PDB file of C-alpha atoms in Angstrom:
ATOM      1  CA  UNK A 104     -79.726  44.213 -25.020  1.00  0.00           C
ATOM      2  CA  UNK A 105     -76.584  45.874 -24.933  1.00  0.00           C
ATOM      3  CA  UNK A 106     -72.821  45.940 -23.641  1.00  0.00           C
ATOM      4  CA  UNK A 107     -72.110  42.474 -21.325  1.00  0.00           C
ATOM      5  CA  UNK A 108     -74.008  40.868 -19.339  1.00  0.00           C
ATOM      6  CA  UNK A 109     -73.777  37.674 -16.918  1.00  0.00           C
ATOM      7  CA  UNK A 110     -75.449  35.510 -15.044  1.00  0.00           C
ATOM      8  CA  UNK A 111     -76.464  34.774 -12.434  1.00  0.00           C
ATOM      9  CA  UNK A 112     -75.326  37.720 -10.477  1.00  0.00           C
ATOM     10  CA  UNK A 113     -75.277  35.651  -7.070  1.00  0.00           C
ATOM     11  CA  UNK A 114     -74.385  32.117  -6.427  1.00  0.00           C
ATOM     12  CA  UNK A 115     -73.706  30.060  -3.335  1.00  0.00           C
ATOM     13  CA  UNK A 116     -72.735  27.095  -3.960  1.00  0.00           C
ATOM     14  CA  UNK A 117     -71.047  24.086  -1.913  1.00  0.00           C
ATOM     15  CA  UNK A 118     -67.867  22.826  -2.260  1.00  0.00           C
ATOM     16  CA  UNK A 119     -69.279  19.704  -3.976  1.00  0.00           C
ATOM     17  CA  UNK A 120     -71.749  21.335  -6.188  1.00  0.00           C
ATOM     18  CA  UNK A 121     -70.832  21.964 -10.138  1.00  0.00           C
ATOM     19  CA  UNK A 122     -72.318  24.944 -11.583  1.00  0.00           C
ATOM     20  CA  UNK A 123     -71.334  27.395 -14.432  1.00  0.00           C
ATOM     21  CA  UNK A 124     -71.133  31.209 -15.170  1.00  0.00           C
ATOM     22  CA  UNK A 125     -72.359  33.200 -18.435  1.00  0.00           C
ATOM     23  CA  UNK A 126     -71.215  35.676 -20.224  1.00  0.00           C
ATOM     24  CA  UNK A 127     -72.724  37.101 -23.340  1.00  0.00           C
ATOM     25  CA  UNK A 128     -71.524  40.092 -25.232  1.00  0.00           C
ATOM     26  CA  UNK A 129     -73.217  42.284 -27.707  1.00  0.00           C
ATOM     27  CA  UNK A 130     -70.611  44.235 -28.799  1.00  0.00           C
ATOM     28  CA  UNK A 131     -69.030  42.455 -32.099  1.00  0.00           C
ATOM     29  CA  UNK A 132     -65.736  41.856 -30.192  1.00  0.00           C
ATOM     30  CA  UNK A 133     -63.391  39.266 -30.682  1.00  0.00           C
ATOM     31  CA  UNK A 134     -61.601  38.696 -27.478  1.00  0.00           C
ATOM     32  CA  UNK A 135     -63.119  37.816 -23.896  1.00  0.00           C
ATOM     33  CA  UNK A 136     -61.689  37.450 -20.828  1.00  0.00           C
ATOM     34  CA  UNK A 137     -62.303  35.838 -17.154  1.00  0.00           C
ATOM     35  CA  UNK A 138     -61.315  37.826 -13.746  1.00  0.00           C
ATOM     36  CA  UNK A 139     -61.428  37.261 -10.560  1.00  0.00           C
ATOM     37  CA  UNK A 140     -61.654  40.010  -8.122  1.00  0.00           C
ATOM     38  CA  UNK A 141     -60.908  39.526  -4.324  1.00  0.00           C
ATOM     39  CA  UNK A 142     -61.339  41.379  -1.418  1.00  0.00           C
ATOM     40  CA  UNK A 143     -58.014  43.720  -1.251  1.00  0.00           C
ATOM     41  CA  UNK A 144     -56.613  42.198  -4.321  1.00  0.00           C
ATOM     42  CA  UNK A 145     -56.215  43.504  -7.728  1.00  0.00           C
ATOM     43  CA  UNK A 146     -58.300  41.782 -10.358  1.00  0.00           C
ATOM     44  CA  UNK A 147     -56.709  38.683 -11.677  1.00  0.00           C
ATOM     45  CA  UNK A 148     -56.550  37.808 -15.102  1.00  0.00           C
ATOM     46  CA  UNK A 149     -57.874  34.210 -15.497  1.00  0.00           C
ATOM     47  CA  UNK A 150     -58.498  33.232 -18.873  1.00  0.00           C
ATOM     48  CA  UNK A 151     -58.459  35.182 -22.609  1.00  0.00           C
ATOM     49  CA  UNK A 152     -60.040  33.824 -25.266  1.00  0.00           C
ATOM     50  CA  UNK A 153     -59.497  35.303 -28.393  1.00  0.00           C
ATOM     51  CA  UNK A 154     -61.868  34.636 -31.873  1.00  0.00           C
ATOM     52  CA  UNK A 155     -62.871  31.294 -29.767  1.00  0.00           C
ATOM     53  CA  UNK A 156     -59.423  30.043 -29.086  1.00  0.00           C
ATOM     54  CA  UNK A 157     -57.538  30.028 -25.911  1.00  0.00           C
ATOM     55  CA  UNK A 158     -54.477  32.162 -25.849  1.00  0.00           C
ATOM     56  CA  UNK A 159     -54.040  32.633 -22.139  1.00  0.00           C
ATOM     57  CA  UNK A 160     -54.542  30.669 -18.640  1.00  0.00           C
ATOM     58  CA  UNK A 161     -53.045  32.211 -15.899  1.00  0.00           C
ATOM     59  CA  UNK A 162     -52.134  29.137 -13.741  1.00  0.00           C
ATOM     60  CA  UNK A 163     -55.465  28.741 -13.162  1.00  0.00           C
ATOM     61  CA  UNK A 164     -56.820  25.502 -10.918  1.00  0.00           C
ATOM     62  CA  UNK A 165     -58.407  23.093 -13.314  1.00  0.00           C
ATOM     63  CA  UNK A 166     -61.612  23.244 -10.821  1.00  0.00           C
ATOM     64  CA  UNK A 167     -62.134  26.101 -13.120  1.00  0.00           C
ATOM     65  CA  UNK A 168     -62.670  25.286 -16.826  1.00  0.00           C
ATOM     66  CA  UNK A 169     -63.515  28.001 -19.262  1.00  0.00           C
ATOM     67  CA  UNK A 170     -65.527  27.657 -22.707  1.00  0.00           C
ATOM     68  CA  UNK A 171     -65.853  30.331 -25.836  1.00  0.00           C
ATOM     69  CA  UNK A 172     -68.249  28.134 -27.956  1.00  0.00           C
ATOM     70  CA  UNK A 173     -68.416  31.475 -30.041  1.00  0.00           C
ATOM     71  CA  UNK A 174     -67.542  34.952 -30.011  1.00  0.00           C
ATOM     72  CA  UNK A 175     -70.751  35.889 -28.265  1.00  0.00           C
ATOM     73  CA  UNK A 176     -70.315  33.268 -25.216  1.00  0.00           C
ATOM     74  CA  UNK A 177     -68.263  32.418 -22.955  1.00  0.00           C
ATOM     75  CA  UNK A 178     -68.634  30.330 -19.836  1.00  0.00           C
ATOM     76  CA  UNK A 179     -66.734  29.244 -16.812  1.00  0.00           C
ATOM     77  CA  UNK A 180     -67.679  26.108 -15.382  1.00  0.00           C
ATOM     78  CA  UNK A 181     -67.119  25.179 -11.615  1.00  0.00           C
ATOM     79  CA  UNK A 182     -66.401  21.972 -10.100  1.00  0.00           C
ATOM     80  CA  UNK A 183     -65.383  20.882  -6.059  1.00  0.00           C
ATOM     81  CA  UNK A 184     -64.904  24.824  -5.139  1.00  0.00           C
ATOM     82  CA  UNK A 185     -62.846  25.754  -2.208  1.00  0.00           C
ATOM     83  CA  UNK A 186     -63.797  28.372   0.228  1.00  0.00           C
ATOM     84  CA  UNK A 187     -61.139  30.901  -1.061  1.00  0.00           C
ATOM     85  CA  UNK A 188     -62.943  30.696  -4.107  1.00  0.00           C
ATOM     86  CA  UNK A 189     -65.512  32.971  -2.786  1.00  0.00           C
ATOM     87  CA  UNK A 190     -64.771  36.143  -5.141  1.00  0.00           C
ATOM     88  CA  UNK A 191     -66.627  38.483  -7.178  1.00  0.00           C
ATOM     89  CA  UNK A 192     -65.855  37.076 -11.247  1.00  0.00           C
ATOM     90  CA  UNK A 193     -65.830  39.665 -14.146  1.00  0.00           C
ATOM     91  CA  UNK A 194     -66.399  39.065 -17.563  1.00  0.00           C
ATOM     92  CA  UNK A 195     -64.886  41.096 -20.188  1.00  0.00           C
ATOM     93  CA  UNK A 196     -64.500  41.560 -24.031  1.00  0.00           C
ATOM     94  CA  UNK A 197     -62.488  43.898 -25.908  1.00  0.00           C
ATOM     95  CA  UNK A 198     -62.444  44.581 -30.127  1.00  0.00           C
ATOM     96  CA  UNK A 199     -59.707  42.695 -30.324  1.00  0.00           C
ATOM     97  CA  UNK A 200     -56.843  41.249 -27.785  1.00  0.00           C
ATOM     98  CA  UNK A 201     -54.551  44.268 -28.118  1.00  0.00           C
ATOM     99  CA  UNK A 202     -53.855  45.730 -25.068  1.00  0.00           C
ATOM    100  CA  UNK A 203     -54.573  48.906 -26.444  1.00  0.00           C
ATOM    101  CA  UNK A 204     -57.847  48.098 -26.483  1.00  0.00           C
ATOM    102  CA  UNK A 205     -60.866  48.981 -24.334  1.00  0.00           C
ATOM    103  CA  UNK A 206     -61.969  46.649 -22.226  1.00  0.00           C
ATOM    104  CA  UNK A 207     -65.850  46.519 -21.168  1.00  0.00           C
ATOM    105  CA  UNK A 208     -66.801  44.746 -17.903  1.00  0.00           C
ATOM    106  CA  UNK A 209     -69.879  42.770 -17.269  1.00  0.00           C
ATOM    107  CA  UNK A 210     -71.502  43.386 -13.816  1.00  0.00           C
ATOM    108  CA  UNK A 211     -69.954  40.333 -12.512  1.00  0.00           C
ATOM    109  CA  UNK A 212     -71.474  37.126 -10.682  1.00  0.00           C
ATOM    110  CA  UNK A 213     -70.633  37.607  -6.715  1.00  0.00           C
ATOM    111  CA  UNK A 214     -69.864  33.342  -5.940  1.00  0.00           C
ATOM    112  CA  UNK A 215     -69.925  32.384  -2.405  1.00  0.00           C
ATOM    113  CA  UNK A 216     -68.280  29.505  -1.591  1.00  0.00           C
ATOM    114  CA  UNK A 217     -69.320  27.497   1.383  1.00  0.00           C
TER     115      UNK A 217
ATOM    116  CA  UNK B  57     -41.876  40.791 -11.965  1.00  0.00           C
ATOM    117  CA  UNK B  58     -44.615  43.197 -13.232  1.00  0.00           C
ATOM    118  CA  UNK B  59     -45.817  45.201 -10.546  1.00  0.00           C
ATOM    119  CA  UNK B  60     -48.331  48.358 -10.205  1.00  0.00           C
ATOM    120  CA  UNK B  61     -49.025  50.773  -7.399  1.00  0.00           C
ATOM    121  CA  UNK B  62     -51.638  52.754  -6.674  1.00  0.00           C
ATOM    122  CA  UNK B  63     -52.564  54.540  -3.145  1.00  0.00           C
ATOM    123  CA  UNK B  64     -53.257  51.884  -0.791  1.00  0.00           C
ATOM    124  CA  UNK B  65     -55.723  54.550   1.594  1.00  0.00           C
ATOM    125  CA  UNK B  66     -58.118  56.193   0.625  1.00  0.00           C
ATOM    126  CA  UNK B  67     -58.658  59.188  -0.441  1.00  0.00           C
ATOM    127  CA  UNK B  68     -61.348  62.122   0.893  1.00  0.00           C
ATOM    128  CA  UNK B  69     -61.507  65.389  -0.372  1.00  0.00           C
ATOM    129  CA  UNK B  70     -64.336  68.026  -0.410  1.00  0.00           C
ATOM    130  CA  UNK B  71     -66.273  68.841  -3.422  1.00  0.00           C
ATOM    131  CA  UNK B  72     -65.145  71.070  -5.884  1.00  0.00           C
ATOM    132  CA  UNK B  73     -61.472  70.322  -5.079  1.00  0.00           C
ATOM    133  CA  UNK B  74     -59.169  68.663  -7.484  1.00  0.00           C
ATOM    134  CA  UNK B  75     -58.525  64.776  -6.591  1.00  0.00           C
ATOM    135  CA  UNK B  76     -55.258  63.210  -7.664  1.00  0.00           C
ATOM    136  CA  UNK B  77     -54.390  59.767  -7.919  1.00  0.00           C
ATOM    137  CA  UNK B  78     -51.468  57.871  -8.339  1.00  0.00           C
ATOM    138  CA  UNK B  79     -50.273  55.007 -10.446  1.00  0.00           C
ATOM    139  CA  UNK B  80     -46.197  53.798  -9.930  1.00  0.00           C
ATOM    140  CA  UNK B  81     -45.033  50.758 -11.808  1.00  0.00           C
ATOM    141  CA  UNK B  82     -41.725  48.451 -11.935  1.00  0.00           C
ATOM    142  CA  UNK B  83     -40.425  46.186 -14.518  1.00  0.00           C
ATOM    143  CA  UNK B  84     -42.670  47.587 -17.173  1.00  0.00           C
ATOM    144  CA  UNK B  85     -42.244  49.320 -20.636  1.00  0.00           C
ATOM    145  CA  UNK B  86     -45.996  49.611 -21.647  1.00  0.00           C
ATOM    146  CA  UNK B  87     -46.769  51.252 -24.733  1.00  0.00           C
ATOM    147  CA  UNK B  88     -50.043  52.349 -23.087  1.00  0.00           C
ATOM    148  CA  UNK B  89     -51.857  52.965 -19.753  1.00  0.00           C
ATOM    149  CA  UNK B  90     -55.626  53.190 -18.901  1.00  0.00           C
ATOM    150  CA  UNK B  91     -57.860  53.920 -16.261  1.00  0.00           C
ATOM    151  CA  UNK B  92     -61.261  52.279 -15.235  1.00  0.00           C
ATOM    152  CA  UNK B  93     -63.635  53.528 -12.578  1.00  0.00           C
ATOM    153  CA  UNK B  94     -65.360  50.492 -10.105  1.00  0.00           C
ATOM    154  CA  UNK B  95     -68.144  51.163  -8.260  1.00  0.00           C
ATOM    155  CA  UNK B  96     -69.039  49.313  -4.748  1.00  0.00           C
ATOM    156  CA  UNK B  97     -70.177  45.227  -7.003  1.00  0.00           C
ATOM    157  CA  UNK B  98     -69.921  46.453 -10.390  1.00  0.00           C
ATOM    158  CA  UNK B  99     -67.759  45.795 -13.101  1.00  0.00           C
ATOM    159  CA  UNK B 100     -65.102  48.447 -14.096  1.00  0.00           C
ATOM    160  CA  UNK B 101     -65.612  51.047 -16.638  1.00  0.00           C
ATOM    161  CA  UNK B 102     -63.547  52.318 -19.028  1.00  0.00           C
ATOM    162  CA  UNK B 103     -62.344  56.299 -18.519  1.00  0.00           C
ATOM    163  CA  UNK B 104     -59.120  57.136 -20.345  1.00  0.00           C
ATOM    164  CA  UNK B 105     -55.882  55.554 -22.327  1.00  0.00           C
ATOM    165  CA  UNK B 106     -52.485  57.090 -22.882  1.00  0.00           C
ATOM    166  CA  UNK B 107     -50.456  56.187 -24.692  1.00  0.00           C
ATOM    167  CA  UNK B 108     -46.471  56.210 -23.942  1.00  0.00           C
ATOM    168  CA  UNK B 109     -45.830  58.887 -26.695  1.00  0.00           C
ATOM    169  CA  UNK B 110     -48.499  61.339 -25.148  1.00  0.00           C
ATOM    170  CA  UNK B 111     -47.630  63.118 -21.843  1.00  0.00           C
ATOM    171  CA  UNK B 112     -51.101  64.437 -21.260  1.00  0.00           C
ATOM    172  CA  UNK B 113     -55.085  63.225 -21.731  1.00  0.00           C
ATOM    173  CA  UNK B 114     -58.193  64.776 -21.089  1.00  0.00           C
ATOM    174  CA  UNK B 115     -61.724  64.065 -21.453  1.00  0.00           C
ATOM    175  CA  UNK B 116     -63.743  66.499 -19.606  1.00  0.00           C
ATOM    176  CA  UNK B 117     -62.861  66.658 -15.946  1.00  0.00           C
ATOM    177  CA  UNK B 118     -60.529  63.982 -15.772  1.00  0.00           C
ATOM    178  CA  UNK B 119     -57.147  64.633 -17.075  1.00  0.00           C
ATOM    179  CA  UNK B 120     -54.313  61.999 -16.940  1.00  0.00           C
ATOM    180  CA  UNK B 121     -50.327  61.973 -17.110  1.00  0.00           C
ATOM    181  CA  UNK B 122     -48.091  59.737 -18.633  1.00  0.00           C
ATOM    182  CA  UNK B 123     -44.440  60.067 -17.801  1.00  0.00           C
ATOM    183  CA  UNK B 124     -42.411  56.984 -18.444  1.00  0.00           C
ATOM    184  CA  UNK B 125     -39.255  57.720 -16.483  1.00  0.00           C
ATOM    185  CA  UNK B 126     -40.456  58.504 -13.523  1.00  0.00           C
ATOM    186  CA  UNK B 127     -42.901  55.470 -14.122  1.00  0.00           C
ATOM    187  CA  UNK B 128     -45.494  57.192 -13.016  1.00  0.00           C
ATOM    188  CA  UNK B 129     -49.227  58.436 -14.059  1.00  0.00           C
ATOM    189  CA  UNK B 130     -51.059  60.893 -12.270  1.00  0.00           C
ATOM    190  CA  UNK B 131     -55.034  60.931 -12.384  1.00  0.00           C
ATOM    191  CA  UNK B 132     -56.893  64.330 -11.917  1.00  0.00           C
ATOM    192  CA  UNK B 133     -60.666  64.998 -11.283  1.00  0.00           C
ATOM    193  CA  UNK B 134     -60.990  68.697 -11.672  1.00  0.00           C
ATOM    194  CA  UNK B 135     -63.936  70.113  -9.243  1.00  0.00           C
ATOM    195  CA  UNK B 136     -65.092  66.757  -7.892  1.00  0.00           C
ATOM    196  CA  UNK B 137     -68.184  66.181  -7.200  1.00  0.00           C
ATOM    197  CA  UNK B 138     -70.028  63.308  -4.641  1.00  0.00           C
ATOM    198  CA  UNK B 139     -70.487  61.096  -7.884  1.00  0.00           C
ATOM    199  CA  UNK B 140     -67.111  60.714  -8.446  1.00  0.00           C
ATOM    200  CA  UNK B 141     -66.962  58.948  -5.151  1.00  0.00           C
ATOM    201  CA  UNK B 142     -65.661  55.018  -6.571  1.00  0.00           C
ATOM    202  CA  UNK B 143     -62.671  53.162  -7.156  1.00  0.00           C
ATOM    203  CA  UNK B 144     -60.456  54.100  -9.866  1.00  0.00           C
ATOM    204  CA  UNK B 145     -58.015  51.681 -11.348  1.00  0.00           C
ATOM    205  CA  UNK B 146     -55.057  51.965 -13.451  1.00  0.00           C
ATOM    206  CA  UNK B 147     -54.377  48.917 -16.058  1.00  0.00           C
ATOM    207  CA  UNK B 148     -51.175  48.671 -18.036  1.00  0.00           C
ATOM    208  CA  UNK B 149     -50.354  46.084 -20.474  1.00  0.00           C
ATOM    209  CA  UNK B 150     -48.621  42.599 -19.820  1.00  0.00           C
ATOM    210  CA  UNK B 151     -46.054  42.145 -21.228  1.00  0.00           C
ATOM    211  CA  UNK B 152     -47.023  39.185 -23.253  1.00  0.00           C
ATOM    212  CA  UNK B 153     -48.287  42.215 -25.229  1.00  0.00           C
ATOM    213  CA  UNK B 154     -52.494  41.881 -24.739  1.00  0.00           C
ATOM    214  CA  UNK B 155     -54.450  41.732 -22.011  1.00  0.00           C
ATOM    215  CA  UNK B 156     -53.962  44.106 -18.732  1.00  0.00           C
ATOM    216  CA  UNK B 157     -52.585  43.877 -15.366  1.00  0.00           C
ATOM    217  CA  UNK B 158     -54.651  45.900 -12.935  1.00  0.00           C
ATOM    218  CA  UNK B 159     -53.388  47.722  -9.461  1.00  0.00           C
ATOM    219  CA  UNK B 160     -55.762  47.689  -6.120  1.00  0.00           C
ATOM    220  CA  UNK B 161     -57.517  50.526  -7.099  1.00  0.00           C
ATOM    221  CA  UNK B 162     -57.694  53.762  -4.940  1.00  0.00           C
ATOM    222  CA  UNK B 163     -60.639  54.837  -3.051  1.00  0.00           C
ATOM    223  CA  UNK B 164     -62.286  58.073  -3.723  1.00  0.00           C
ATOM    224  CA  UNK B 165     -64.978  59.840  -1.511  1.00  0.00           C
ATOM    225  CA  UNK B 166     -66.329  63.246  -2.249  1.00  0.00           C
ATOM    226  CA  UNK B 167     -67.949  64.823   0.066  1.00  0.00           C
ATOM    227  CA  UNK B 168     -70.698  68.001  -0.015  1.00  0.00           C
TER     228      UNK B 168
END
């Protein structure tokens, strides 16, 4: 398999429910990054990870806690949601964290929220 | 703070015409700019960087502009065609110097 993929594409989950999103890339790259995208709102820029380190969190709630256990993975885990939660979250990885670099999308898990 | 505009309507031409899209930004001095393409629950896809020194890119149809004192890059699809219909995004860098800041995205239907 190929390019980035996550899972599971849909979730609905309660607010007290803990669940977590996947992201696998097969690409070689070192950086990976977690986005949320609204409706009528530019993606946001969550979390970067970089060779399995965090370099960035965007004033993120904690209810959202990120893990790189290696280059290849990368998961957000959920915890007491809130209904403006509900968002469509993109996984990325690029060669490296430059800026200048390409960024490849997953296809996204749409999370409902209710 | 950083900021990045791109046509808040949407935008409807016929097919074969040239489509244009616009990206304005404030309080940035990026080194580079890219473009993605979104379609309707899919992730975005990659098109096109510039790069601040360049003032012009092309790959195929798709041709894009860089001019840093206006602030401004212009995105052209040269005879469009229905599958060009998606969202097309313009990312510049932050200025933490990696990652990307994305705008809305403008909305582009072609139609036959």
């Amino acid at each position: 398999e190929t390019g980035v993929t996550q899972t599971p594409r849909h979730l609905v989950m309660g607010m007290t429910n803990k669940k977590s999103l996947k992201c696998e890339q097969h690409l070689g790259h070192n950086a990976m990054y977690w986005y949320k995208q609204s409706a009528k709102k530019p993606l946001e820029l969550m979390f970067v990870y970089s060779l399995e380190e965090r370099v960035e969190n965007n004033s993120v709630p904690s209810r959202f806690s990120p893990e790189c256990p290696n280059s290849s993975h990368l998961f957000l885990h959920l915890h007491t949601l809130q209904p403006e939660d509900s968002a469509l979250y993109l996984c990325a990885s690029s060669q490296d964290r430059d800026s200048a670099d390409t960024q490849y999308f997953g296809p996204g898990t749409r999370l409902t929220v209710l | 703070s950083q900021k990045i505009e791109q046509n808040s309507e949407a935008l409807n031409i016929q097919e074969g015409k040239t489509a244009t899209l616009t990206c304005n930004y404030t309080n940035y001095s990026p080194a580079y700019l890219q473009w993605y393409r979104q379609d309707p629950g899919r992730g975005p896809v990659f098109l096109l960087l510039i790069r601040e020194n360049e003032k012009e890119k092309r790959k195929e149809r798709l041709k894009v502009t860089f001019d840093t004192t206006l602030k401004q890059s212009l995105f052209h699809i040269t005879a469009s065609q229905p599958a060009d219909s998606a969202t097309y995004l313009c990312a510049l860098e932050k200025n933490s110097g990696y990652a990307l800041n994305f705008g809305k995205g403008t909305s582009l239907l072609v139609t036959p």
